[in-house]
Amino acid sequence: AILVSSQIAPLLAADHERDASRPAACLVPESVAWAGDVTDALRHRLTDEQEVRIVVLGSSSTAGTGASSLQTSFVEQFKRAIGARSRRSIRVFNAGVAGDTTADMLRRLPKDVIARKPALVIWQTGVNDALKRVPIDRFGRELTLGIAELKTRAIPVILLDQQDFIGAAQTPNYAA
């Protein structure tokens, strides 16, 4: 599902039988997936700029690892969905790098995000910090630094829930 927190997604899922050879359809109603943050953050940019740029920052799940194909990754699905909803040119950049922690993403911020002059950043982080046992206070400081850097440049940020995985509940600080 696109841009839906892991706490909301189970509430919206339905039991559907499907052909295993075809990718599952997103079961999130448009009223949930598209009302709010993305359209609100972009509304003023859509009227002012010829091309709107969105950068999706993250690690392996952002890069597409674990998807049945790169075309079915959440970034590619988002790219197609938002492109179909706008008459303007919207360009989505995938800035996912497998294994990155929040500190790694901070180091990439100037080149992979800011240099692209985005109208919006969608940031998914936290899994690798928990897996690598980064202290929660350090994670919070690094995430806050990144958000502050983007805010000083008037770039709105949407934080995307981290990827859920088998064993997450046993990973120290994963829920936090």
PDB file of C-alpha atoms in Angstrom:
ATOM      1  CA  ALA A   1       0.000   0.000   0.000  1.00  0.00           C
ATOM      2  CA  ILE A   2       1.202   3.485  -0.714  1.00  0.00           C
ATOM      3  CA  LEU A   3       1.973   5.866   2.162  1.00  0.00           C
ATOM      4  CA  VAL A   4       0.012   4.073   4.821  1.00  0.00           C
ATOM      5  CA  SER A   5       1.491   3.400   8.225  1.00  0.00           C
ATOM      6  CA  SER A   6       1.937  -0.224   9.245  1.00  0.00           C
ATOM      7  CA  GLN A   7      -0.584   0.377  12.030  1.00  0.00           C
ATOM      8  CA  ILE A   8      -3.331   1.405   9.587  1.00  0.00           C
ATOM      9  CA  ALA A   9      -2.682  -1.091   6.802  1.00  0.00           C
ATOM     10  CA  PRO A  10      -3.946  -4.187   8.682  1.00  0.00           C
ATOM     11  CA  LEU A  11      -7.205  -2.401   9.417  1.00  0.00           C
ATOM     12  CA  LEU A  12      -7.765  -1.792   5.716  1.00  0.00           C
ATOM     13  CA  ALA A  13      -6.703  -5.182   4.378  1.00  0.00           C
ATOM     14  CA  ALA A  14      -9.325  -7.626   3.222  1.00  0.00           C
ATOM     15  CA  ASP A  15      -9.171 -11.328   2.547  1.00  0.00           C
ATOM     16  CA  HIS A  16      -8.982 -11.608  -1.224  1.00  0.00           C
ATOM     17  CA  GLU A  17      -8.036 -14.648  -3.226  1.00  0.00           C
ATOM     18  CA  ARG A  18      -5.736 -13.814  -6.084  1.00  0.00           C
ATOM     19  CA  ASP A  19      -3.683 -15.400  -8.795  1.00  0.00           C
ATOM     20  CA  ALA A  20      -0.191 -15.849  -7.268  1.00  0.00           C
ATOM     21  CA  SER A  21       1.449 -15.054 -10.621  1.00  0.00           C
ATOM     22  CA  ARG A  22       0.077 -11.471 -10.555  1.00  0.00           C
ATOM     23  CA  PRO A  23       1.134  -8.759  -8.082  1.00  0.00           C
ATOM     24  CA  ALA A  24      -1.393  -8.030  -5.356  1.00  0.00           C
ATOM     25  CA  ALA A  25      -3.450  -4.892  -5.819  1.00  0.00           C
ATOM     26  CA  CYS A  26      -3.156  -2.141  -3.261  1.00  0.00           C
ATOM     27  CA  LEU A  27      -6.148  -2.560  -0.969  1.00  0.00           C
ATOM     28  CA  VAL A  28      -5.986   0.940   0.506  1.00  0.00           C
ATOM     29  CA  PRO A  29      -8.947   3.113  -0.462  1.00  0.00           C
ATOM     30  CA  GLU A  30      -7.999   6.288  -2.344  1.00  0.00           C
ATOM     31  CA  SER A  31      -9.620   8.373   0.375  1.00  0.00           C
ATOM     32  CA  VAL A  32      -6.934   7.138   2.771  1.00  0.00           C
ATOM     33  CA  ALA A  33      -3.959   6.836   0.417  1.00  0.00           C
ATOM     34  CA  TRP A  34      -4.342  10.200  -1.286  1.00  0.00           C
ATOM     35  CA  ALA A  35      -6.119  12.521   1.111  1.00  0.00           C
ATOM     36  CA  GLY A  36      -3.656  14.403   3.191  1.00  0.00           C
ATOM     37  CA  ASP A  37       0.080  14.716   3.358  1.00  0.00           C
ATOM     38  CA  VAL A  38       1.254  14.157  -0.230  1.00  0.00           C
ATOM     39  CA  THR A  39      -1.383  16.235  -1.969  1.00  0.00           C
ATOM     40  CA  ASP A  40      -1.325  18.940   0.738  1.00  0.00           C
ATOM     41  CA  ALA A  41       2.477  19.217   0.594  1.00  0.00           C
ATOM     42  CA  LEU A  42       2.458  19.471  -3.187  1.00  0.00           C
ATOM     43  CA  ARG A  43      -0.621  21.616  -3.784  1.00  0.00           C
ATOM     44  CA  HIS A  44       1.225  24.980  -3.929  1.00  0.00           C
ATOM     45  CA  ARG A  45       4.104  23.486  -5.934  1.00  0.00           C
ATOM     46  CA  LEU A  46       1.790  22.045  -8.572  1.00  0.00           C
ATOM     47  CA  THR A  47       0.576  25.509  -9.492  1.00  0.00           C
ATOM     48  CA  ASP A  48       3.977  27.236  -9.398  1.00  0.00           C
ATOM     49  CA  GLU A  49       6.483  24.893 -11.029  1.00  0.00           C
ATOM     50  CA  GLN A  50       6.773  23.197 -14.413  1.00  0.00           C
ATOM     51  CA  GLU A  51       8.299  20.009 -13.015  1.00  0.00           C
ATOM     52  CA  VAL A  52       7.714  18.828  -9.481  1.00  0.00           C
ATOM     53  CA  ARG A  53      10.421  16.614  -7.991  1.00  0.00           C
ATOM     54  CA  ILE A  54       9.892  14.128  -5.173  1.00  0.00           C
ATOM     55  CA  VAL A  55      12.768  12.235  -3.562  1.00  0.00           C
ATOM     56  CA  VAL A  56      12.074   9.000  -1.705  1.00  0.00           C
ATOM     57  CA  LEU A  57      14.923   8.504   0.768  1.00  0.00           C
ATOM     58  CA  GLY A  58      15.530   5.207   2.503  1.00  0.00           C
ATOM     59  CA  SER A  59      17.359   1.907   2.556  1.00  0.00           C
ATOM     60  CA  SER A  60      16.726  -1.518   1.002  1.00  0.00           C
ATOM     61  CA  SER A  61      12.926  -1.554   0.929  1.00  0.00           C
ATOM     62  CA  THR A  62      13.002   1.891  -0.678  1.00  0.00           C
ATOM     63  CA  ALA A  63      15.587   0.686  -3.212  1.00  0.00           C
ATOM     64  CA  GLY A  64      13.239  -2.195  -4.076  1.00  0.00           C
ATOM     65  CA  THR A  65      14.834  -5.127  -2.266  1.00  0.00           C
ATOM     66  CA  GLY A  66      12.210  -7.697  -1.368  1.00  0.00           C
ATOM     67  CA  ALA A  67       9.693  -6.636  -4.004  1.00  0.00           C
ATOM     68  CA  SER A  68       8.717  -9.288  -6.531  1.00  0.00           C
ATOM     69  CA  SER A  69      10.335  -7.009  -9.143  1.00  0.00           C
ATOM     70  CA  LEU A  70      11.680  -3.463  -9.227  1.00  0.00           C
ATOM     71  CA  GLN A  71       8.476  -2.449 -11.048  1.00  0.00           C
ATOM     72  CA  THR A  72       6.398  -3.592  -8.061  1.00  0.00           C
ATOM     73  CA  SER A  73       8.463  -1.769  -5.432  1.00  0.00           C
ATOM     74  CA  PHE A  74       6.528   0.793  -3.439  1.00  0.00           C
ATOM     75  CA  VAL A  75       8.482   3.669  -5.016  1.00  0.00           C
ATOM     76  CA  GLU A  76       7.622   2.536  -8.560  1.00  0.00           C
ATOM     77  CA  GLN A  77       3.965   2.031  -7.619  1.00  0.00           C
ATOM     78  CA  PHE A  78       3.910   5.498  -6.053  1.00  0.00           C
ATOM     79  CA  LYS A  79       5.568   6.973  -9.165  1.00  0.00           C
ATOM     80  CA  ARG A  80       2.892   5.509 -11.447  1.00  0.00           C
ATOM     81  CA  ALA A  81       0.018   6.406  -9.140  1.00  0.00           C
ATOM     82  CA  ILE A  82       0.980  10.018  -8.560  1.00  0.00           C
ATOM     83  CA  GLY A  83       1.857  10.509 -12.234  1.00  0.00           C
ATOM     84  CA  ALA A  84      -1.632   9.380 -13.185  1.00  0.00           C
ATOM     85  CA  ARG A  85      -3.163  11.933 -10.814  1.00  0.00           C
ATOM     86  CA  SER A  86      -1.491  15.067 -12.128  1.00  0.00           C
ATOM     87  CA  ARG A  87      -1.424  17.025 -15.345  1.00  0.00           C
ATOM     88  CA  ARG A  88       1.943  18.441 -14.306  1.00  0.00           C
ATOM     89  CA  SER A  89       5.241  16.683 -14.759  1.00  0.00           C
ATOM     90  CA  ILE A  90       6.091  14.907 -11.511  1.00  0.00           C
ATOM     91  CA  ARG A  91       9.488  13.257 -11.313  1.00  0.00           C
ATOM     92  CA  VAL A  92      10.139  10.760  -8.517  1.00  0.00           C
ATOM     93  CA  PHE A  93      13.717   9.902  -7.570  1.00  0.00           C
ATOM     94  CA  ASN A  94      14.519   6.702  -5.704  1.00  0.00           C
ATOM     95  CA  ALA A  95      17.286   7.437  -3.183  1.00  0.00           C
ATOM     96  CA  GLY A  96      17.200   4.054  -1.486  1.00  0.00           C
ATOM     97  CA  VAL A  97      20.493   2.347  -0.601  1.00  0.00           C
ATOM     98  CA  ALA A  98      20.454  -1.101   1.002  1.00  0.00           C
ATOM     99  CA  GLY A  99      21.908  -1.235   4.500  1.00  0.00           C
ATOM    100  CA  ASP A 100      21.824   2.504   5.171  1.00  0.00           C
ATOM    101  CA  THR A 101      21.185   3.802   8.653  1.00  0.00           C
ATOM    102  CA  THR A 102      19.851   7.276   9.346  1.00  0.00           C
ATOM    103  CA  ALA A 103      23.457   8.512   9.750  1.00  0.00           C
ATOM    104  CA  ASP A 104      24.300   7.130   6.287  1.00  0.00           C
ATOM    105  CA  MET A 105      21.284   8.886   4.804  1.00  0.00           C
ATOM    106  CA  LEU A 106      22.324  12.158   6.458  1.00  0.00           C
ATOM    107  CA  ARG A 107      25.676  11.922   4.679  1.00  0.00           C
ATOM    108  CA  ARG A 108      23.851  11.371   1.364  1.00  0.00           C
ATOM    109  CA  LEU A 109      21.390  14.231   1.916  1.00  0.00           C
ATOM    110  CA  PRO A 110      23.354  16.935   0.011  1.00  0.00           C
ATOM    111  CA  LYS A 111      23.982  14.875  -3.128  1.00  0.00           C
ATOM    112  CA  ASP A 112      21.043  12.460  -3.283  1.00  0.00           C
ATOM    113  CA  VAL A 113      18.297  14.752  -2.010  1.00  0.00           C
ATOM    114  CA  ILE A 114      19.028  18.491  -1.791  1.00  0.00           C
ATOM    115  CA  ALA A 115      20.887  18.657  -5.127  1.00  0.00           C
ATOM    116  CA  ARG A 116      17.727  17.384  -6.856  1.00  0.00           C
ATOM    117  CA  LYS A 117      15.760  20.392  -5.568  1.00  0.00           C
ATOM    118  CA  PRO A 118      12.747  18.378  -4.401  1.00  0.00           C
ATOM    119  CA  ALA A 119       9.323  19.806  -3.698  1.00  0.00           C
ATOM    120  CA  LEU A 120       8.844  16.936  -1.237  1.00  0.00           C
ATOM    121  CA  VAL A 121      10.891  14.243   0.498  1.00  0.00           C
ATOM    122  CA  ILE A 122       9.374  10.961   1.602  1.00  0.00           C
ATOM    123  CA  TRP A 123      11.725   9.399   4.142  1.00  0.00           C
ATOM    124  CA  GLN A 124      11.651   5.810   5.340  1.00  0.00           C
ATOM    125  CA  THR A 125      14.211   5.016   8.022  1.00  0.00           C
ATOM    126  CA  GLY A 126      14.672   3.133  11.268  1.00  0.00           C
ATOM    127  CA  VAL A 127      14.961  -0.560  10.374  1.00  0.00           C
ATOM    128  CA  ASN A 128      18.729  -0.671   9.921  1.00  0.00           C
ATOM    129  CA  ASP A 129      19.277   1.551  12.951  1.00  0.00           C
ATOM    130  CA  ALA A 130      17.383  -0.993  15.069  1.00  0.00           C
ATOM    131  CA  LEU A 131      19.121  -3.969  13.436  1.00  0.00           C
ATOM    132  CA  LYS A 132      22.538  -2.379  13.991  1.00  0.00           C
ATOM    133  CA  ARG A 133      21.549  -1.462  17.559  1.00  0.00           C
ATOM    134  CA  VAL A 134      21.983   2.268  17.108  1.00  0.00           C
ATOM    135  CA  PRO A 135      20.942   3.823  20.445  1.00  0.00           C
ATOM    136  CA  ILE A 136      17.428   5.260  20.213  1.00  0.00           C
ATOM    137  CA  ASP A 137      18.556   8.728  21.371  1.00  0.00           C
ATOM    138  CA  ARG A 138      21.209   8.849  18.617  1.00  0.00           C
ATOM    139  CA  PHE A 139      18.639   7.725  16.037  1.00  0.00           C
ATOM    140  CA  GLY A 140      16.310  10.503  17.226  1.00  0.00           C
ATOM    141  CA  ARG A 141      19.044  13.150  17.024  1.00  0.00           C
ATOM    142  CA  GLU A 142      20.092  12.082  13.515  1.00  0.00           C
ATOM    143  CA  LEU A 143      16.524  11.973  12.235  1.00  0.00           C
ATOM    144  CA  THR A 144      15.837  15.393  13.789  1.00  0.00           C
ATOM    145  CA  LEU A 145      18.982  16.814  12.131  1.00  0.00           C
ATOM    146  CA  GLY A 146      17.851  15.555   8.723  1.00  0.00           C
ATOM    147  CA  ILE A 147      14.341  16.927   9.120  1.00  0.00           C
ATOM    148  CA  ALA A 148      15.711  20.279  10.306  1.00  0.00           C
ATOM    149  CA  GLU A 149      18.065  20.495   7.310  1.00  0.00           C
ATOM    150  CA  LEU A 150      15.180  19.919   4.915  1.00  0.00           C
ATOM    151  CA  LYS A 151      12.926  22.366   6.785  1.00  0.00           C
ATOM    152  CA  THR A 152      15.552  25.124   6.561  1.00  0.00           C
ATOM    153  CA  ARG A 153      15.277  24.716   2.796  1.00  0.00           C
ATOM    154  CA  ALA A 154      11.444  24.764   2.950  1.00  0.00           C
ATOM    155  CA  ILE A 155      11.268  21.138   1.766  1.00  0.00           C
ATOM    156  CA  PRO A 156       8.314  19.294   3.316  1.00  0.00           C
ATOM    157  CA  VAL A 157       9.068  15.831   4.706  1.00  0.00           C
ATOM    158  CA  ILE A 158       6.765  12.856   5.090  1.00  0.00           C
ATOM    159  CA  LEU A 159       8.068  10.104   7.362  1.00  0.00           C
ATOM    160  CA  LEU A 160       7.093   6.651   6.186  1.00  0.00           C
ATOM    161  CA  ASP A 161       6.803   3.833   8.712  1.00  0.00           C
ATOM    162  CA  GLN A 162       9.689   1.399   8.648  1.00  0.00           C
ATOM    163  CA  GLN A 163       9.298  -1.941   6.928  1.00  0.00           C
ATOM    164  CA  ASP A 164       7.879  -4.675   9.096  1.00  0.00           C
ATOM    165  CA  PHE A 165       9.624  -8.045   8.969  1.00  0.00           C
ATOM    166  CA  ILE A 166       9.677 -11.419  10.701  1.00  0.00           C
ATOM    167  CA  GLY A 167      11.606 -10.985  13.910  1.00  0.00           C
ATOM    168  CA  ALA A 168      10.961  -7.250  14.244  1.00  0.00           C
ATOM    169  CA  ALA A 169       9.262  -7.744  17.614  1.00  0.00           C
ATOM    170  CA  GLN A 170      12.431  -9.366  18.978  1.00  0.00           C
ATOM    171  CA  THR A 171      14.709  -6.587  17.676  1.00  0.00           C
ATOM    172  CA  PRO A 172      15.685  -4.178  20.473  1.00  0.00           C
ATOM    173  CA  ASN A 173      14.277  -0.655  19.982  1.00  0.00           C
ATOM    174  CA  TYR A 174      12.451  -1.613  16.767  1.00  0.00           C
ATOM    175  CA  ALA A 175       9.041  -0.451  18.023  1.00  0.00           C
ATOM    176  CA  ALA A 176      10.521   2.718  19.547  1.00  0.00           C
TER     177      ALA A 176
END
